[in-house]
Amino acid sequence: MNESTAESPKSIVIIGCGAIGGTFAAHLANSPAKVTVVDLSEPIRHAVMASGLTITHSDGREESVSVDIRGSFEGIEQPDIVFFFVKTVHNQAAARDAAGLIGPHTVVATVQNGMGHGDVLSGIVPADRLVVGVTSEGANMLTPGHVSHYAKGATKVGPWRKESSLESAELVADVLNSAGLTAVATDATENAIWTKLAMNAAYSSVSALTRLSMEGLGDSPELWRLCEDVVRENVAVAIASGAFVDVDEVLGMANRLYAGIKKDGIIAGKASMLLDVEARRPTEVDAFNGAILREAARNGVDARLNAILFALIKGLEDSWRIDAGSA
Ligand SMILES: NC(=O)C1=CN([C@@H]2O[C@H](COP(=O)(O)OP(=O)(O)OC[C@H]3O[C@@H](n4cnc5c(N)ncnc54)[C@H](OP(=O)(O)O)[C@@H]3O)[C@@H](O)[C@H]2O)C=CC1
Ligand SMILES: CC(C)(CO)C(=O)C(=O)O
């Protein structure tokens, strides 16, 4: 366990070894810290225990790394950093199970998409050791235990509460940078979180509903325009709630993602919400369009496109329950 958060972390726990958790774990496994990964998925654990965690890097290079993967927190010592990489719908359960992991110096970090994770995680760690942010890394899971890190991007982390110091966020950024990822500690995470949300609540939601990848959306002028309209609505809500978000920055992020996928001929460049729909798992719509609707209502802003996307995705989820009941 760490004596001081200024020192390099000696132990890291990663909760969730899916597409992006697996990508971060494969990088962090090469750092000097002891890395333990916890995932409830038996097929993932089985594959990683048998052949290591396999990552196909964005340049096509494939690597398998050995990681300590477990199905529960039992026997894991309180680490220096805990990363949350489950889907946001599982945050509450994962936080409850992981509460005993949080020692007097443990820093908890989340760069999950959407909004509201700090509120959940603040139940298990004091505000000055809660780090929130976003990542522009993009990954899919090809088979259990094999991730495709198809898009490289920066990770921005900062304190959950503005009044907290940057110390915990710097620790997290340092460990990510030393593992070959690109991370920065900033006290402007609110803008970064809103910027990413403005993109996800447009492109990921439309992708989930149409079952088209980013490439499929970009190839359709009508759908791309729809996404851009949703982005404009999202940015208006962000600005009304006090964040600074630039429409062109959000559109630029989406355009770069599309151009990168197109250029490299990546077939696995799917939004993680589309993968949820394909697997009929609960989506993150409450933390995406749901969060925007809540902020819009609070500030009296029109968010009718979000209301439509939210209702359609909820309806889609309901249809799986009906299918399951009639099977
Ligand atoms: N994929 C991407 O490119 C990006 C994703 N993100 C965000 O990161 C988060 C994770 O996404 P992603 O990696 O795609 O998700 P995945 O669904 O691929 O991975 C999540 C993993 O967590 C496991 N899990 C669920 N509950 C628990 C639990 N209580 N304890 C331990 N493990 C658990 C899941 O198992 P099971 O499947 O059995 O439930 C699954 O293996 C999301 O918020 C997403 O929006 C952010 C940026 C990019
Ligand atoms: C990588 C990206 C931006 C694709 O929409 C993403 O955040 C996700 O898949 O959830």
CSV table of C-alpha atoms and ligand atoms in Angstrom, one decimal:
chain,number,residue,atom,x,y,z
A,1,MET,CA,0.0,0.0,0.0
A,2,ASN,CA,1.3,3.5,-0.7
A,3,GLU,CA,2.6,5.7,2.1
A,4,SER,CA,2.2,8.9,0.1
A,5,THR,CA,0.3,9.6,-3.1
A,6,ALA,CA,3.4,11.5,-4.3
A,7,GLU,CA,5.2,8.2,-4.8
A,8,SER,CA,4.8,6.0,-7.9
A,9,PRO,CA,1.8,3.7,-7.3
A,10,LYS,CA,2.9,0.2,-6.4
A,11,SER,CA,-0.5,-1.5,-6.9
A,12,ILE,CA,-3.4,-0.9,-9.2
A,13,VAL,CA,-6.8,-2.6,-9.4
A,14,ILE,CA,-8.8,-2.4,-12.6
A,15,ILE,CA,-12.5,-3.2,-12.3
A,16,GLY,CA,-13.9,-4.4,-15.6
A,17,CYS,CA,-11.7,-6.1,-18.3
A,18,GLY,CA,-13.9,-5.4,-21.3
A,19,ALA,CA,-12.9,-3.4,-24.3
A,20,ILE,CA,-11.5,-0.3,-22.7
A,21,GLY,CA,-10.6,-1.7,-19.3
A,22,GLY,CA,-8.7,-4.5,-21.1
A,23,THR,CA,-6.9,-1.9,-23.2
A,24,PHE,CA,-5.8,0.1,-20.1
A,25,ALA,CA,-4.9,-3.2,-18.3
A,26,ALA,CA,-2.8,-4.4,-21.2
A,27,HIS,CA,-0.8,-1.1,-21.1
A,28,LEU,CA,-0.6,-0.9,-17.3
A,29,ALA,CA,0.6,-4.5,-17.1
A,30,ASN,CA,3.9,-3.3,-18.4
A,31,SER,CA,4.3,-0.7,-15.6
A,32,PRO,CA,6.3,-1.5,-12.5
A,33,ALA,CA,3.1,-1.5,-10.4
A,34,LYS,CA,1.3,-4.8,-9.5
A,35,VAL,CA,-1.9,-4.8,-11.5
A,36,THR,CA,-4.9,-6.9,-10.6
A,37,VAL,CA,-8.0,-7.0,-12.8
A,38,VAL,CA,-11.4,-8.0,-11.6
A,39,ASP,CA,-14.1,-9.0,-14.0
A,40,LEU,CA,-17.4,-10.9,-13.5
A,41,SER,CA,-17.3,-12.4,-17.0
A,42,GLU,CA,-16.2,-16.0,-16.8
A,43,PRO,CA,-15.4,-16.3,-20.5
A,44,ILE,CA,-13.0,-13.3,-20.2
A,45,ARG,CA,-11.4,-14.6,-17.0
A,46,HIS,CA,-11.0,-18.1,-18.6
A,47,ALA,CA,-9.4,-16.7,-21.8
A,48,VAL,CA,-7.0,-14.3,-19.9
A,49,MET,CA,-6.0,-17.1,-17.4
A,50,ALA,CA,-5.4,-19.5,-20.3
A,51,SER,CA,-3.6,-17.3,-22.8
A,52,GLY,CA,-3.0,-13.8,-21.3
A,53,LEU,CA,-4.8,-10.6,-22.2
A,54,THR,CA,-4.4,-10.1,-25.9
A,55,ILE,CA,-4.4,-6.6,-27.4
A,56,THR,CA,-4.3,-5.7,-31.1
A,57,HIS,CA,-2.7,-2.2,-31.1
A,58,SER,CA,-3.9,0.5,-33.4
A,59,ASP,CA,-0.9,-0.2,-35.7
A,60,GLY,CA,-1.9,-3.8,-36.1
A,61,ARG,CA,0.7,-5.2,-33.7
A,62,GLU,CA,-0.7,-8.0,-31.5
A,63,GLU,CA,0.6,-8.7,-28.0
A,64,SER,CA,-0.4,-11.0,-25.2
A,65,VAL,CA,0.4,-9.9,-21.6
A,66,SER,CA,0.1,-11.9,-18.5
A,67,VAL,CA,-2.3,-10.3,-15.9
A,68,ASP,CA,-3.6,-11.4,-12.6
A,69,ILE,CA,-7.4,-11.6,-13.2
A,70,ARG,CA,-10.0,-12.5,-10.5
A,71,GLY,CA,-13.7,-12.9,-10.3
A,72,SER,CA,-14.0,-11.2,-6.9
A,73,PHE,CA,-12.2,-8.7,-4.6
A,74,GLU,CA,-11.5,-11.4,-2.0
A,75,GLY,CA,-7.8,-11.4,-0.9
A,76,ILE,CA,-6.8,-8.3,-2.9
A,77,GLU,CA,-4.9,-5.8,-0.7
A,78,GLN,CA,-5.9,-2.2,-0.6
A,79,PRO,CA,-4.2,-0.7,-3.7
A,80,ASP,CA,-2.9,2.8,-4.5
A,81,ILE,CA,-5.3,3.3,-7.5
A,82,VAL,CA,-8.6,1.6,-8.4
A,83,PHE,CA,-9.9,2.2,-12.0
A,84,PHE,CA,-13.6,1.7,-12.7
A,85,PHE,CA,-14.1,0.3,-16.2
A,86,VAL,CA,-17.5,-1.4,-15.9
A,87,LYS,CA,-20.4,0.0,-17.8
A,88,THR,CA,-22.1,2.8,-15.9
A,89,VAL,CA,-25.2,0.7,-15.1
A,90,HIS,CA,-22.9,-1.6,-13.0
A,91,ASN,CA,-21.2,1.2,-11.1
A,92,GLN,CA,-23.4,1.0,-8.0
A,93,ALA,CA,-22.9,-2.8,-7.7
A,94,ALA,CA,-19.2,-2.6,-8.4
A,95,ALA,CA,-18.7,0.2,-6.0
A,96,ARG,CA,-20.5,-1.7,-3.3
A,97,ASP,CA,-18.4,-4.8,-3.8
A,98,ALA,CA,-15.2,-2.7,-4.0
A,99,ALA,CA,-15.8,-0.6,-1.0
A,100,GLY,CA,-13.5,-2.7,1.2
A,101,LEU,CA,-10.6,-2.1,-1.3
A,102,ILE,CA,-10.4,1.6,-0.5
A,103,GLY,CA,-7.6,2.2,2.0
A,104,PRO,CA,-6.5,5.4,3.6
A,105,HIS,CA,-4.5,6.5,0.5
A,106,THR,CA,-6.4,4.7,-2.3
A,107,VAL,CA,-7.3,6.9,-5.2
A,108,VAL,CA,-10.4,6.0,-7.3
A,109,ALA,CA,-10.4,6.9,-10.9
A,110,THR,CA,-13.1,6.8,-13.6
A,111,VAL,CA,-12.9,7.9,-17.3
A,112,GLN,CA,-16.2,6.1,-18.2
A,113,ASN,CA,-18.4,7.9,-20.7
A,114,GLY,CA,-21.5,9.8,-19.6
A,115,MET,CA,-22.2,11.7,-16.5
A,116,GLY,CA,-22.9,11.2,-12.8
A,117,HIS,CA,-20.2,8.6,-11.9
A,118,GLY,CA,-18.6,10.8,-9.3
A,119,ASP,CA,-21.8,10.9,-7.4
A,120,VAL,CA,-21.9,7.1,-7.1
A,121,LEU,CA,-18.1,6.7,-6.4
A,122,SER,CA,-18.0,9.4,-3.8
A,123,GLY,CA,-19.9,6.9,-1.6
A,124,ILE,CA,-16.7,4.9,-1.2
A,125,VAL,CA,-13.8,7.4,-1.3
A,126,PRO,CA,-13.3,10.9,0.0
A,127,ALA,CA,-13.6,13.7,-2.6
A,128,ASP,CA,-9.9,14.5,-2.6
A,129,ARG,CA,-9.1,11.0,-3.7
A,130,LEU,CA,-11.8,10.8,-6.4
A,131,VAL,CA,-10.5,11.4,-9.9
A,132,VAL,CA,-12.9,11.8,-12.8
A,133,GLY,CA,-12.4,12.4,-16.5
A,134,VAL,CA,-12.7,11.1,-20.0
A,135,THR,CA,-10.7,9.2,-22.5
A,136,SER,CA,-10.6,9.4,-26.3
A,137,GLU,CA,-9.1,5.9,-26.6
A,138,GLY,CA,-11.4,3.7,-28.5
A,139,ALA,CA,-11.5,-0.1,-28.2
A,140,ASN,CA,-13.7,-3.1,-29.0
A,141,MET,CA,-13.6,-6.7,-27.7
A,142,LEU,CA,-12.9,-9.1,-30.6
A,143,THR,CA,-13.3,-12.3,-28.5
A,144,PRO,CA,-13.3,-12.6,-24.7
A,145,GLY,CA,-9.9,-11.5,-23.5
A,146,HIS,CA,-8.8,-10.1,-26.9
A,147,VAL,CA,-9.2,-6.3,-27.3
A,148,SER,CA,-8.8,-4.2,-30.4
A,149,HIS,CA,-7.4,-0.8,-29.5
A,150,TYR,CA,-8.5,0.8,-32.7
A,151,ALA,CA,-8.3,4.5,-31.8
A,152,LYS,CA,-5.6,6.2,-29.9
A,153,GLY,CA,-6.5,9.4,-28.0
A,154,ALA,CA,-5.8,11.5,-24.9
A,155,THR,CA,-7.1,10.9,-21.4
A,156,LYS,CA,-8.0,13.9,-19.3
A,157,VAL,CA,-8.3,13.5,-15.5
A,158,GLY,CA,-9.0,15.9,-12.7
A,159,PRO,CA,-10.5,16.2,-9.2
A,160,TRP,CA,-14.2,15.3,-8.8
A,161,ARG,CA,-14.6,18.5,-6.8
A,162,LYS,CA,-13.0,21.7,-8.2
A,163,GLU,CA,-11.8,22.7,-4.7
A,164,SER,CA,-9.7,19.5,-4.4
A,165,SER,CA,-6.0,19.7,-5.4
A,166,LEU,CA,-4.7,18.1,-8.6
A,167,GLU,CA,-2.5,15.7,-6.6
A,168,SER,CA,-4.6,12.5,-7.1
A,169,ALA,CA,-5.2,13.3,-10.7
A,170,GLU,CA,-1.5,13.8,-11.3
A,171,LEU,CA,-0.8,10.4,-9.8
A,172,VAL,CA,-3.3,8.8,-12.2
A,173,ALA,CA,-2.0,10.8,-15.3
A,174,ASP,CA,1.6,9.9,-14.4
A,175,VAL,CA,0.9,6.2,-14.2
A,176,LEU,CA,-1.0,6.2,-17.5
A,177,ASN,CA,1.7,8.2,-19.3
A,178,SER,CA,4.4,5.8,-18.0
A,179,ALA,CA,2.4,2.9,-19.4
A,180,GLY,CA,2.5,4.4,-22.9
A,181,LEU,CA,-0.9,6.0,-22.9
A,182,THR,CA,-1.4,9.8,-23.2
A,183,ALA,CA,-2.9,11.5,-20.2
A,184,VAL,CA,-3.1,14.9,-18.7
A,185,ALA,CA,-4.2,16.2,-15.3
A,186,THR,CA,-6.5,19.2,-15.5
A,187,ASP,CA,-9.0,21.0,-13.3
A,188,ALA,CA,-11.2,21.6,-16.3
A,189,THR,CA,-12.6,18.1,-16.5
A,190,GLU,CA,-16.2,19.3,-16.4
A,191,ASN,CA,-15.8,20.8,-19.9
A,192,ALA,CA,-14.0,17.7,-21.2
A,193,ILE,CA,-16.7,15.4,-19.8
A,194,TRP,CA,-19.5,17.5,-21.4
A,195,THR,CA,-17.6,17.5,-24.7
A,196,LYS,CA,-17.3,13.7,-24.8
A,197,LEU,CA,-20.9,13.4,-23.6
A,198,ALA,CA,-22.1,15.7,-26.4
A,199,MET,CA,-20.5,13.3,-28.9
A,200,ASN,CA,-21.6,10.0,-27.2
A,201,ALA,CA,-25.2,11.1,-26.7
A,202,ALA,CA,-25.4,11.8,-30.5
A,203,TYR,CA,-23.2,9.3,-32.4
A,204,SER,CA,-23.3,6.4,-30.0
A,205,SER,CA,-27.0,6.6,-29.5
A,206,VAL,CA,-27.8,6.9,-33.2
A,207,SER,CA,-25.4,4.1,-33.8
A,208,ALA,CA,-27.1,1.9,-31.2
A,209,LEU,CA,-30.5,2.5,-32.7
A,210,THR,CA,-29.5,2.0,-36.4
A,211,ARG,CA,-26.9,-0.7,-35.6
A,212,LEU,CA,-24.5,1.1,-37.9
A,213,SER,CA,-20.9,1.6,-36.8
A,214,MET,CA,-19.3,5.1,-36.9
A,215,GLU,CA,-18.3,4.2,-40.5
A,216,GLY,CA,-21.9,3.4,-41.4
A,217,LEU,CA,-23.1,6.6,-39.8
A,218,GLY,CA,-20.5,8.7,-41.6
A,219,ASP,CA,-21.4,7.1,-44.9
A,220,SER,CA,-25.0,8.3,-44.5
A,221,PRO,CA,-25.4,12.0,-45.1
A,222,GLU,CA,-28.9,12.0,-43.4
A,223,LEU,CA,-27.7,10.2,-40.3
A,224,TRP,CA,-24.5,12.3,-40.0
A,225,ARG,CA,-26.6,15.4,-40.2
A,226,LEU,CA,-29.0,14.1,-37.6
A,227,CYS,CA,-26.0,13.4,-35.3
A,228,GLU,CA,-24.7,16.9,-35.9
A,229,ASP,CA,-28.2,18.3,-34.9
A,230,VAL,CA,-28.1,16.3,-31.7
A,231,VAL,CA,-24.6,17.6,-31.0
A,232,ARG,CA,-25.9,21.2,-31.3
A,233,GLU,CA,-28.7,20.4,-28.9
A,234,ASN,CA,-26.3,18.7,-26.5
A,235,VAL,CA,-23.9,21.7,-26.6
A,236,ALA,CA,-26.8,24.2,-25.9
A,237,VAL,CA,-27.7,22.1,-22.8
A,238,ALA,CA,-24.0,22.0,-21.7
A,239,ILE,CA,-23.7,25.8,-22.0
A,240,ALA,CA,-27.0,26.4,-20.1
A,241,SER,CA,-25.6,24.2,-17.3
A,242,GLY,CA,-22.5,26.3,-17.1
A,243,ALA,CA,-19.9,24.2,-19.0
A,244,PHE,CA,-17.8,25.5,-21.9
A,245,VAL,CA,-18.3,23.2,-24.9
A,246,ASP,CA,-17.5,24.1,-28.5
A,247,VAL,CA,-19.7,22.6,-31.2
A,248,ASP,CA,-16.8,22.5,-33.7
A,249,GLU,CA,-14.6,20.6,-31.2
A,250,VAL,CA,-17.3,17.9,-30.8
A,251,LEU,CA,-18.0,17.6,-34.5
A,252,GLY,CA,-14.2,17.5,-35.1
A,253,MET,CA,-13.8,14.6,-32.7
A,254,ALA,CA,-16.5,12.6,-34.5
A,255,ASN,CA,-15.0,13.5,-37.9
A,256,ARG,CA,-11.5,12.4,-36.9
A,257,LEU,CA,-12.9,9.1,-35.5
A,258,TYR,CA,-14.8,8.4,-38.7
A,259,ALA,CA,-11.8,9.4,-40.9
A,260,GLY,CA,-9.4,7.2,-38.8
A,261,ILE,CA,-11.7,4.2,-39.0
A,262,LYS,CA,-12.2,4.7,-42.8
A,263,LYS,CA,-8.5,5.2,-43.5
A,264,ASP,CA,-7.4,2.2,-41.6
A,265,GLY,CA,-10.2,0.0,-42.8
A,266,ILE,CA,-11.1,-0.9,-39.2
A,267,ILE,CA,-14.1,-3.2,-39.0
A,268,ALA,CA,-14.3,-3.3,-35.2
A,269,GLY,CA,-14.7,0.4,-34.7
A,270,LYS,CA,-18.1,0.2,-33.1
A,271,ALA,CA,-19.4,2.5,-30.3
A,272,SER,CA,-19.6,0.5,-27.1
A,273,MET,CA,-23.3,1.3,-26.9
A,274,LEU,CA,-23.8,-0.5,-30.2
A,275,LEU,CA,-22.1,-3.5,-28.7
A,276,ASP,CA,-24.5,-3.4,-25.8
A,277,VAL,CA,-27.4,-3.5,-28.2
A,278,GLU,CA,-25.9,-6.3,-30.2
A,279,ALA,CA,-25.5,-8.3,-27.0
A,280,ARG,CA,-28.9,-7.2,-25.7
A,281,ARG,CA,-27.3,-5.7,-22.5
A,282,PRO,CA,-28.7,-2.7,-20.7
A,283,THR,CA,-27.2,0.4,-22.4
A,284,GLU,CA,-25.7,3.5,-20.8
A,285,VAL,CA,-28.6,5.7,-22.1
A,286,ASP,CA,-29.4,7.0,-18.6
A,287,ALA,CA,-25.9,8.4,-18.3
A,288,PHE,CA,-25.9,9.7,-21.9
A,289,ASN,CA,-29.2,11.1,-23.2
A,290,GLY,CA,-30.8,10.7,-19.8
A,291,ALA,CA,-28.2,12.9,-18.2
A,292,ILE,CA,-28.7,15.6,-20.9
A,293,LEU,CA,-32.5,15.5,-20.4
A,294,ARG,CA,-32.1,16.0,-16.6
A,295,GLU,CA,-29.8,19.0,-17.1
A,296,ALA,CA,-32.1,20.4,-19.8
A,297,ALA,CA,-35.1,20.2,-17.5
A,298,ARG,CA,-33.1,21.8,-14.7
A,299,ASN,CA,-32.2,24.7,-16.9
A,300,GLY,CA,-35.4,25.0,-18.9
A,301,VAL,CA,-33.7,24.2,-22.2
A,302,ASP,CA,-35.4,22.4,-25.1
A,303,ALA,CA,-33.9,18.9,-25.7
A,304,ARG,CA,-36.4,17.2,-27.9
A,305,LEU,CA,-34.0,15.2,-30.0
A,306,ASN,CA,-32.5,13.7,-26.8
A,307,ALA,CA,-36.1,13.0,-25.6
A,308,ILE,CA,-36.7,11.0,-28.8
A,309,LEU,CA,-33.4,9.1,-28.7
A,310,PHE,CA,-33.9,8.3,-25.0
A,311,ALA,CA,-37.4,7.0,-25.5
A,312,LEU,CA,-36.4,4.9,-28.5
A,313,ILE,CA,-33.4,3.3,-26.7
A,314,LYS,CA,-35.5,2.6,-23.6
A,315,GLY,CA,-38.2,1.1,-25.9
A,316,LEU,CA,-35.6,-1.1,-27.6
A,317,GLU,CA,-34.4,-2.3,-24.2
A,318,ASP,CA,-38.0,-3.1,-23.2
A,319,SER,CA,-38.5,-5.1,-26.4
A,320,TRP,CA,-35.7,-7.5,-25.4
A,321,ARG,CA,-37.5,-8.1,-22.1
A,322,ILE,CA,-40.8,-8.8,-24.0
A,323,ASP,CA,-38.9,-11.1,-26.4
A,324,ALA,CA,-37.3,-12.9,-23.4
A,325,GLY,CA,-40.7,-13.3,-21.7
A,326,SER,CA,-42.4,-14.7,-24.8
A,327,ALA,CA,-39.5,-17.1,-25.7
B,1,LIG,N1,-15.1,0.9,-25.5
B,1,LIG,C1,-14.6,2.1,-25.7
B,1,LIG,O1,-14.0,2.4,-26.7
B,1,LIG,C2,-14.8,3.2,-24.7
B,1,LIG,C3,-15.6,2.9,-23.5
B,1,LIG,N2,-15.7,3.9,-22.6
B,1,LIG,C4,-16.5,3.7,-21.4
B,1,LIG,O2,-15.8,2.8,-20.5
B,1,LIG,C5,-16.8,2.0,-19.8
B,1,LIG,C6,-16.5,0.5,-20.1
B,1,LIG,O3,-16.7,0.3,-21.5
B,1,LIG,P1,-16.3,-1.0,-22.2
B,1,LIG,O4,-15.0,-1.5,-21.8
B,1,LIG,O5,-16.6,-0.8,-23.7
B,1,LIG,O6,-17.4,-2.0,-21.6
B,1,LIG,P2,-17.5,-3.6,-21.7
B,1,LIG,O7,-18.9,-4.0,-21.6
B,1,LIG,O8,-16.6,-4.1,-22.9
B,1,LIG,O9,-16.7,-4.1,-20.4
B,1,LIG,C7,-17.2,-4.0,-19.1
B,1,LIG,C8,-16.8,-5.3,-18.3
B,1,LIG,O10,-17.1,-5.2,-17.0
B,1,LIG,C9,-17.6,-6.4,-16.5
B,1,LIG,N3,-18.4,-6.1,-15.3
B,1,LIG,C10,-19.7,-5.8,-15.1
B,1,LIG,N4,-20.0,-5.6,-13.8
B,1,LIG,C11,-18.9,-5.9,-13.1
B,1,LIG,C12,-18.6,-5.8,-11.7
B,1,LIG,N5,-19.5,-5.5,-10.8
B,1,LIG,N6,-17.3,-6.1,-11.4
B,1,LIG,C13,-16.4,-6.4,-12.3
B,1,LIG,N7,-16.6,-6.5,-13.6
B,1,LIG,C14,-17.9,-6.2,-14.0
B,1,LIG,C15,-18.5,-6.9,-17.7
B,1,LIG,O11,-18.8,-8.2,-17.6
B,1,LIG,P3,-20.2,-8.7,-18.2
B,1,LIG,O12,-20.1,-8.4,-19.7
B,1,LIG,O13,-20.3,-10.1,-17.8
B,1,LIG,O14,-21.3,-7.8,-17.5
B,1,LIG,C16,-17.5,-6.5,-18.8
B,1,LIG,O15,-16.6,-7.6,-19.0
B,1,LIG,C17,-18.2,2.5,-20.3
B,1,LIG,O16,-18.6,3.5,-19.4
B,1,LIG,C18,-17.9,3.1,-21.7
B,1,LIG,O17,-18.8,4.0,-22.0
B,1,LIG,C19,-15.0,5.1,-22.7
B,1,LIG,C20,-14.3,5.4,-23.8
B,1,LIG,C21,-14.1,4.5,-24.9
B,2,LIG,C1,-14.7,5.3,-28.7
B,2,LIG,C2,-16.0,6.0,-28.7
B,2,LIG,C3,-15.8,7.5,-28.9
B,2,LIG,C4,-16.9,5.6,-29.9
B,2,LIG,O1,-18.1,6.3,-29.9
B,2,LIG,C5,-16.7,5.7,-27.4
B,2,LIG,O2,-16.6,6.5,-26.5
B,2,LIG,C6,-17.4,4.5,-27.2
B,2,LIG,O3,-17.3,3.5,-27.9
B,2,LIG,O4,-18.1,4.4,-26.1
